[in-house]
């Protein structure tokens, strides 16, 4: 009997065999690269021509493995590409540098390595969109743009267009991981150039969150990127968001605990007793006061988020923190000269514009509570409340009361700002009642003929007088205004004069309308009689 020939099974077996050979080749190259890293004495040894050749082979083999068998070997290929191709090189170079200072040659090597990684992962993102028909419009700000209008399209069978759902799901997850890797590579530039813009790395992390908000890894990376910005509040916020995601990153809990321990140590060293704190509230600098506010808030977060039985009384810390919040909410946005910003013709000075755009110094030591900081404090309180409610802790009532007190202070502050802004605008933009009265009198008096009166304005002030020459205008007294201001009685008299003028004008208009109506009626009657 002849053996039955099945071409589909043969193709599958062949692809599996190719994937196995690629994986073995990648393992061999990885071992060779590990040996080279172990023998390296300087950063230059990591970038020798032979090592670079092996690293290029590794990238090529990993990319072929990823797209040849996405479901079986895709995840392994991604990990090997990232760790052996990029991450291990960066960590080894940091260890080999002398005195934690990069030499110009080392900076050049590392910059080329990181730039190559950014380009490679951009290439992988574009290829994922092509191979698996991923539509990343609205998710990333650099989606693949394909304009094939006017091109002839061959007829393609429907079977070739169908993609395995498992492959598509893997492709979406791989695109998400590529965005995280791009953020890491951009973050490593900060080690080479401390003044490098951290917003580039945050951009990739935020796009990864936009793609899949259930994965907590981007939040952990954002916390690492934040560092000590805003006295650790930003980092604690992102670590907590990472731990409360559906797929949290395990290392975020250790990062958060270490951050909160450092905050507790600072609070014990710098903060005094409660009585001394109340006396120094007005004399303390704004940045130091906000630092103390965040330190006490993070101490409460440490107690509530991990449900600790605190050695100190938490209600005292809550009271002190709410007092600090009340004072810090009154701090206004600073300006370079210490004065209020005055906008002339819709333009701002360049120095003042830099205040609104933000800078690293302002991020490290904020002198007023920005809206994003208040938002993060509220979210962190709500996260503690949710976690304690889930675990059935007895500290839920304390967190609820504390959060409500914060909301109450914020609402009071908003009402206060609205009242101040409305009253300032109304009193600054609107003229005084006496000015309105004088201007309206001038307008009304000019509507009359010359025989109704005379207007006299002396040099020492504004004096509006009217000499009666008609019966309709008799019995009206003059309204003196000295230097543009008058007392309340004068303003009331002016208002009474205005009301009388308006009523007389309305009476005259009504009489004219009645005369016109009579004329029209008489003309219509004459037309009917003629007919």
Short mmCIF file of C-alpha atoms in Angstrom, two decimals, residues 13 119 212 228 293 368 436 443 480:
data_model
loop_
_atom_site.label_atom_id
_atom_site.label_comp_id
_atom_site.label_asym_id
_atom_site.label_seq_id
_atom_site.Cartn_x
_atom_site.Cartn_y
_atom_site.Cartn_z
CA UNK A 13 6.20 19.79 10.75
CA UNK A 119 14.83 51.86 15.68
CA UNK A 212 -4.19 47.92 27.58
CA UNK A 228 11.84 61.69 43.71
CA UNK A 293 2.22 67.71 53.58
CA UNK A 368 2.06 75.33 45.15
CA UNK A 436 -23.19 104.86 34.90
CA UNK A 443 -26.94 110.15 26.51
CA UNK A 480 -23.81 117.45 40.93
#
